[in-house]
Short mmCIF file of C-alpha atoms in Angstrom, two decimals:
data_model
loop_
_atom_site.label_atom_id
_atom_site.label_comp_id
_atom_site.label_asym_id
_atom_site.label_seq_id
_atom_site.Cartn_x
_atom_site.Cartn_y
_atom_site.Cartn_z
CA MET A 106 3.06 -17.37 -53.35
CA THR A 107 2.42 -13.74 -54.13
CA MET A 108 -1.25 -12.96 -53.94
CA PHE A 109 -1.27 -9.28 -54.73
CA GLN A 110 1.35 -7.56 -56.79
CA VAL A 111 1.33 -4.11 -58.32
CA SER A 112 4.78 -3.18 -59.51
CA SER A 113 3.99 0.27 -60.89
CA GLU A 114 4.67 3.41 -58.86
CA ALA A 115 1.05 4.41 -59.30
CA ALA A 116 -1.36 3.25 -56.62
CA THR A 117 -3.98 0.88 -57.87
CA SER A 118 -7.46 2.30 -57.56
CA ALA A 119 -9.27 -0.96 -58.30
CA PRO A 120 -11.25 -2.25 -55.31
CA ARG A 121 -9.41 -5.07 -53.60
CA ALA A 122 -10.81 -8.08 -51.77
CA GLN A 123 -11.25 -7.47 -48.04
CA LEU A 124 -9.54 -10.09 -45.91
CA TYR A 125 -11.08 -11.02 -42.57
CA LEU A 126 -9.36 -13.09 -39.88
CA ASP A 127 -11.10 -16.15 -41.31
CA ASP A 128 -9.45 -15.55 -44.70
CA LEU A 129 -5.92 -15.37 -43.34
CA HIS A 130 -3.53 -18.26 -42.75
CA VAL A 131 0.12 -18.70 -41.84
CA GLY A 132 2.33 -18.57 -44.92
CA GLN A 133 0.19 -16.14 -46.93
CA ARG A 134 2.44 -13.67 -48.75
CA PHE A 135 1.94 -10.23 -50.24
CA THR A 136 4.18 -7.96 -52.31
CA SER A 137 3.59 -4.21 -52.45
CA ARG A 138 4.12 -1.72 -55.23
CA THR A 139 7.34 0.32 -55.17
CA HIS A 140 8.23 3.76 -53.84
CA ARG A 141 11.24 5.77 -54.99
CA LEU A 142 12.89 7.84 -52.29
CA ASP A 143 14.87 10.99 -53.06
CA GLU A 144 16.98 13.48 -51.13
CA GLY A 145 14.11 15.97 -50.89
CA GLN A 146 11.78 13.48 -49.24
CA ILE A 147 14.51 12.34 -46.83
CA LYS A 148 15.30 15.89 -45.71
CA ALA A 149 11.64 16.98 -45.48
CA PHE A 150 10.79 14.10 -43.14
CA ALA A 151 13.96 14.58 -41.08
CA VAL A 152 13.49 18.33 -40.62
CA GLN A 153 10.05 17.63 -39.20
CA PHE A 154 10.67 14.50 -37.13
CA ASP A 155 14.32 13.49 -36.90
CA PRO A 156 16.54 16.58 -37.27
CA GLN A 157 19.98 14.97 -37.15
CA PRO A 158 22.83 15.84 -39.57
CA PHE A 159 23.00 12.36 -41.12
CA HIS A 160 19.35 12.80 -42.23
CA THR A 161 19.36 16.52 -43.14
CA ASP A 162 22.82 17.52 -44.44
CA LYS A 163 24.55 15.61 -47.22
CA GLN A 164 28.00 17.06 -46.47
CA ALA A 165 27.86 16.61 -42.71
CA ALA A 166 26.45 13.08 -43.16
CA GLU A 167 29.72 11.95 -44.79
CA ARG A 168 31.51 12.32 -41.46
CA THR A 169 28.97 10.34 -39.42
CA PHE A 170 28.24 6.69 -38.60
CA PHE A 171 26.16 6.52 -41.82
CA LYS A 172 28.95 7.81 -44.14
CA GLY A 173 26.43 9.68 -46.29
CA LEU A 174 22.84 10.88 -46.23
CA ALA A 175 20.41 8.24 -44.95
CA ALA A 176 16.67 8.35 -44.35
CA SER A 177 15.38 8.39 -40.79
CA GLY A 178 14.43 4.87 -39.77
CA TRP A 179 10.99 6.25 -38.92
CA HIS A 180 10.70 7.56 -42.47
CA THR A 181 11.44 4.06 -43.80
CA ALA A 182 8.84 2.70 -41.37
CA ALA A 183 6.27 5.30 -42.50
CA ILE A 184 6.88 4.51 -46.19
CA THR A 185 6.50 0.82 -45.37
CA MET A 186 3.15 1.59 -43.77
CA ARG A 187 1.98 3.50 -46.84
CA LEU A 188 3.02 0.66 -49.17
CA ASN A 189 1.32 -1.93 -46.99
CA VAL A 190 -1.87 0.12 -46.54
CA GLU A 191 -2.20 0.74 -50.26
CA SER A 192 -0.86 -2.44 -51.79
CA GLY A 193 -0.11 -4.98 -49.07
CA PRO A 194 -2.64 -7.37 -47.53
CA PRO A 195 -6.11 -5.79 -47.98
CA LEU A 196 -7.20 -6.28 -44.38
CA ALA A 197 -10.85 -5.74 -43.52
CA GLY A 198 -10.93 -2.89 -41.03
CA GLY A 199 -7.55 -1.61 -42.23
CA PHE A 200 -4.13 -1.81 -40.60
CA VAL A 201 -4.67 -1.48 -36.86
CA GLY A 202 -1.39 -2.17 -35.08
CA ALA A 203 -1.12 -3.12 -31.42
CA GLY A 204 2.67 -3.16 -31.52
CA GLY A 205 5.64 -5.03 -32.84
CA GLU A 206 9.36 -5.27 -33.35
CA LEU A 207 11.47 -3.59 -35.95
CA SER A 208 15.08 -3.42 -37.05
CA TRP A 209 16.99 -1.54 -39.72
CA PRO A 210 19.69 -3.88 -41.07
CA ALA A 211 20.91 -1.35 -43.68
CA PRO A 212 20.43 2.37 -44.31
CA THR A 213 17.92 3.74 -46.82
CA ARG A 214 19.58 6.13 -49.29
CA PRO A 215 18.47 8.81 -51.79
CA GLY A 216 17.45 7.09 -55.02
CA ASP A 217 16.44 3.84 -53.34
CA VAL A 218 13.37 2.15 -54.81
CA LEU A 219 11.61 0.31 -52.01
CA HIS A 220 8.96 -2.38 -51.93
CA VAL A 221 7.57 -4.48 -49.10
CA GLU A 222 7.27 -8.27 -48.93
CA SER A 223 5.01 -9.48 -46.15
CA GLU A 224 4.06 -12.85 -44.75
CA VAL A 225 1.43 -13.90 -42.22
CA VAL A 226 3.33 -15.75 -39.46
CA GLU A 227 0.61 -16.08 -36.80
CA VAL A 228 -3.20 -16.02 -36.75
CA THR A 229 -4.88 -15.92 -33.33
CA SER A 230 -8.58 -15.69 -32.44
CA SER A 231 -9.44 -13.53 -29.46
CA ARG A 232 -10.69 -15.49 -26.45
CA SER A 233 -12.64 -12.56 -25.04
CA ARG A 234 -13.84 -10.93 -28.29
CA PRO A 235 -15.56 -13.25 -30.78
CA ASP A 236 -15.67 -10.43 -33.35
CA ARG A 237 -11.91 -10.14 -33.83
CA GLY A 238 -8.47 -11.64 -33.55
CA THR A 239 -4.87 -10.77 -34.25
CA ILE A 240 -2.30 -11.69 -36.84
CA VAL A 241 1.46 -11.25 -36.80
CA LEU A 242 2.66 -9.91 -40.13
CA LEU A 243 6.37 -10.13 -40.91
CA SER A 244 7.30 -7.40 -43.41
CA ARG A 245 10.62 -6.86 -45.12
CA THR A 246 11.26 -3.56 -46.88
CA ILE A 247 13.69 -4.18 -49.71
CA ASN A 248 15.63 -1.83 -52.00
CA GLN A 249 16.44 -2.14 -55.71
CA ARG A 250 19.61 -4.10 -54.91
CA GLY A 251 17.68 -6.68 -52.91
CA GLU A 252 19.02 -5.37 -49.58
CA VAL A 253 16.61 -5.49 -46.65
CA VAL A 254 16.41 -2.03 -45.03
CA LEU A 255 13.63 -2.73 -42.53
CA ILE A 256 12.36 -5.91 -40.90
CA GLN A 257 9.13 -5.56 -39.03
CA LYS A 258 6.99 -7.99 -37.07
CA ALA A 259 3.65 -6.30 -36.46
CA LYS A 260 0.75 -7.51 -34.35
CA LEU A 261 -2.42 -6.37 -36.10
CA VAL A 262 -6.05 -6.45 -34.96
CA VAL A 263 -8.29 -8.01 -37.65
CA PRO A 264 -12.10 -8.39 -37.53
CA ARG A 265 -13.78 -11.78 -38.00
CA LYS A 266 -16.42 -12.35 -40.62
CA VAL A 267 -19.08 -12.87 -37.95
CA ALA A 268 -18.73 -9.20 -37.15
CA ALA A 269 -19.21 -8.03 -40.71
CA MET B 442 15.98 11.12 -11.23
CA THR B 443 15.31 13.50 -14.08
CA MET B 444 18.53 14.81 -15.51
CA PHE B 445 17.27 16.99 -18.31
CA GLN B 446 13.90 18.63 -18.33
CA VAL B 447 12.56 21.37 -20.56
CA SER B 448 8.83 21.73 -20.13
CA SER B 449 8.24 24.57 -22.58
CA GLU B 450 7.00 23.92 -26.12
CA ALA B 451 10.02 25.81 -27.44
CA ALA B 452 13.09 23.75 -28.21
CA THR B 453 16.07 24.66 -26.12
CA SER B 454 18.93 26.02 -28.18
CA ALA B 455 21.46 25.87 -25.35
CA PRO B 456 24.28 23.38 -26.01
CA ARG B 457 23.74 20.20 -24.04
CA ALA B 458 26.31 17.84 -22.56
CA GLN B 459 27.23 15.04 -24.95
CA LEU B 460 26.84 11.62 -23.37
CA TYR B 461 29.20 8.83 -24.45
CA LEU B 462 28.70 5.15 -23.63
CA ASP B 463 31.02 5.67 -20.64
CA ASP B 464 28.66 8.32 -19.24
CA LEU B 465 25.57 6.13 -19.38
CA HIS B 466 24.33 3.72 -16.73
CA VAL B 467 21.25 1.63 -16.09
CA GLY B 468 18.58 3.63 -14.33
CA GLN B 469 19.44 7.03 -15.86
CA ARG B 470 16.24 8.90 -16.69
CA PHE B 471 15.37 11.73 -19.04
CA THR B 472 12.20 13.77 -19.58
CA SER B 473 11.55 15.59 -22.85
CA ARG B 474 9.78 18.82 -23.58
CA THR B 475 6.16 18.63 -24.73
CA HIS B 476 4.51 18.61 -28.15
CA ARG B 477 0.86 19.50 -28.77
CA LEU B 478 -0.79 17.50 -31.51
CA ASP B 479 -3.76 18.85 -33.47
CA GLU B 480 -6.13 17.56 -36.13
CA GLY B 481 -4.20 19.25 -38.95
CA GLN B 482 -0.93 17.53 -38.02
CA ILE B 483 -2.68 14.15 -37.67
CA LYS B 484 -4.30 14.42 -41.11
CA ALA B 485 -1.18 15.78 -42.84
CA PHE B 486 0.94 12.85 -41.64
CA ALA B 487 -1.77 10.30 -42.44
CA VAL B 488 -2.41 11.58 -45.96
CA GLN B 489 1.28 11.13 -46.70
CA PHE B 490 2.07 7.90 -44.87
CA ASP B 491 -0.99 6.16 -43.42
CA PRO B 492 -4.08 7.05 -45.48
CA GLN B 493 -6.77 5.23 -43.52
CA PRO B 494 -10.16 6.78 -42.58
CA PHE B 495 -9.54 6.64 -38.81
CA HIS B 496 -6.49 8.91 -39.35
CA THR B 497 -7.81 11.22 -42.10
CA ASP B 498 -11.58 11.66 -41.69
CA LYS B 499 -13.14 12.72 -38.40
CA GLN B 500 -16.66 11.63 -39.36
CA ALA B 501 -15.67 8.25 -40.79
CA ALA B 502 -13.36 7.62 -37.81
CA GLU B 503 -16.36 7.55 -35.45
CA ARG B 504 -17.52 4.30 -37.02
CA THR B 505 -14.14 2.52 -36.76
CA PHE B 506 -12.18 0.57 -34.15
CA PHE B 507 -10.81 3.90 -32.87
CA LYS B 508 -14.24 5.54 -32.34
CA GLY B 509 -12.86 8.93 -33.39
CA LEU B 510 -9.89 10.50 -35.13
CA ALA B 511 -6.56 9.05 -33.94
CA ALA B 512 -2.99 9.73 -35.02
CA SER B 513 -1.14 7.09 -37.00
CA GLY B 514 1.03 5.05 -34.65
CA TRP B 515 3.97 5.96 -36.88
CA HIS B 516 3.17 9.63 -36.36
CA THR B 517 3.31 9.12 -32.59
CA ALA B 518 6.61 7.28 -33.06
CA ALA B 519 7.99 10.10 -35.24
CA ILE B 520 6.98 12.77 -32.69
CA THR B 521 8.61 10.66 -29.99
CA MET B 522 11.81 10.64 -32.06
CA ARG B 523 11.74 14.42 -32.43
CA LEU B 524 11.20 14.94 -28.70
CA ASN B 525 14.01 12.52 -27.83
CA VAL B 526 16.44 13.97 -30.40
CA GLU B 527 15.86 17.53 -29.21
CA SER B 528 15.29 17.13 -25.51
CA GLY B 529 15.90 13.51 -24.50
CA PRO B 530 19.28 11.99 -23.65
CA PRO B 531 21.93 14.09 -25.46
CA LEU B 532 23.78 11.14 -26.94
CA ALA B 533 27.18 11.76 -28.50
CA GLY B 534 26.83 10.79 -32.15
CA GLY B 535 23.06 11.32 -32.04
CA PHE B 536 20.24 8.79 -32.00
CA VAL B 537 21.33 5.86 -34.16
CA GLY B 538 18.83 3.04 -33.80
CA ALA B 539 19.55 -0.58 -34.66
CA GLY B 540 16.01 -1.68 -33.88
CA GLY B 541 13.57 -2.23 -31.09
CA GLU B 542 10.08 -3.02 -29.93
CA LEU B 543 7.11 -0.76 -29.74
CA SER B 544 3.49 -0.86 -28.69
CA TRP B 545 0.65 1.62 -28.68
CA PRO B 546 -1.43 0.99 -25.52
CA ALA B 547 -3.83 3.89 -26.22
CA PRO B 548 -4.65 6.09 -29.21
CA THR B 549 -3.21 9.58 -29.66
CA ARG B 550 -5.96 12.17 -30.22
CA PRO B 551 -6.22 15.74 -31.53
CA GLY B 552 -5.34 18.14 -28.70
CA ASP B 553 -3.07 15.68 -26.92
CA VAL B 554 0.03 17.19 -25.34
CA LEU B 555 2.77 14.58 -25.42
CA HIS B 556 6.08 14.23 -23.66
CA VAL B 557 8.55 11.38 -23.46
CA GLU B 558 10.02 9.77 -20.35
CA SER B 559 13.03 7.60 -21.07
CA GLU B 560 15.22 5.30 -18.99
CA VAL B 561 18.46 3.51 -19.78
CA VAL B 562 17.78 -0.20 -19.14
CA GLU B 563 20.92 -1.78 -20.65
CA VAL B 564 24.47 -0.62 -21.43
CA THR B 565 26.65 -3.00 -23.47
CA SER B 566 30.19 -2.54 -24.78
CA SER B 567 30.88 -3.94 -28.22
CA ARG B 568 33.20 -6.96 -28.20
CA SER B 569 34.39 -6.36 -31.74
CA ARG B 570 34.41 -2.54 -31.83
CA PRO B 571 36.26 -0.81 -28.96
CA ASP B 572 35.01 2.59 -30.18
CA ARG B 573 31.33 1.97 -29.51
CA GLY B 574 28.63 0.04 -27.70
CA THR B 575 24.87 -0.10 -27.45
CA ILE B 576 22.28 0.95 -24.95
CA VAL B 577 18.66 -0.07 -24.65
CA LEU B 578 16.49 2.96 -23.98
CA LEU B 579 12.95 2.41 -22.72
CA SER B 580 10.78 5.38 -23.70
CA ARG B 581 7.19 6.05 -22.73
CA THR B 582 5.25 8.70 -24.61
CA ILE B 583 2.64 10.14 -22.27
CA ASN B 584 -0.32 12.46 -22.83
CA GLN B 585 -1.67 15.28 -20.66
CA ARG B 586 -3.88 12.82 -18.74
CA GLY B 587 -0.89 10.64 -17.84
CA GLU B 588 -1.93 7.91 -20.31
CA VAL B 589 0.89 6.07 -22.04
CA VAL B 590 0.32 6.17 -25.83
CA LEU B 591 3.60 4.59 -26.95
CA ILE B 592 6.06 2.27 -25.23
CA GLN B 593 9.31 1.80 -27.04
CA LYS B 594 12.43 -0.21 -26.27
CA ALA B 595 15.14 0.98 -28.65
CA LYS B 596 18.62 -0.43 -29.14
CA LEU B 597 20.89 2.53 -29.89
CA VAL B 598 24.51 2.64 -31.05
CA VAL B 599 26.57 5.01 -28.85
CA PRO B 600 30.27 5.92 -29.28
CA ARG B 601 32.77 5.44 -26.46
CA LYS B 602 34.93 8.26 -25.19
CA VAL B 603 38.09 6.58 -26.50
CA ALA B 604 36.81 7.26 -30.00
CA ALA B 605 36.23 10.97 -29.40
#
């Protein structure tokens, strides 16, 4: 089930329902809008945060592990965050991450059009804090060929309705 | 044991020894140079990748979970990458991550001066590929008060000397 789907590149500016811990259940799914990545974006991020030839230099990248220019994995993670914040689950209190796991099964390339598919896989009330709990959100960032470029399991802090 | 340490803000431009899988062993430690984070950097990253009030708006941030402006966790992760790439373990072939775990035990604030302390906690030869293997690098990103703001366990692909 896809609850929220905006397939245009443009961010939706319509107000979205705020989801509290009480509104979330295992199996809930969300699909984000898309983001198109280009060489300029890949290099700009890499120059600032991950200055390695396979992220900054198209020619040099050919001779590396990646066999061509690839986005920094942290760039893919940052784009995933933007897509989830703007068009993923509309969590009350926003996306507040405590931690998680991530893996990059395939490289992200110039021209890739990414979207994020997320699913709630755990919902836990806090024993010590009645005003909040945590969820585990499993997100897959997927390119235009259906290849998964990032898998992320994030533990997020979500307020309860009692606190609202 | 700290093998490589550059405590100045300036990146070292001296060539550094290239470490192959064969050169790495459990317990090896590395300390990066420092990076000073300010409000402008925090907002610039957040506007692009994590546009939430606690990362973009000092006033609004006071009334959130973070009780003040905090850097996006992905910003802290990206800075950690930069520090490791430039002044962490000088891995032959660069930092090529397959995935990992991360957690943010404390927020990163404007004015924080961060450095990264890393330790090799696993070294594994590939069974199928004699030219490479993987290491698990445990990195802690630490502020000027000694507080750990990011803990990361990254699985990295490292070439073997036979391939060089």
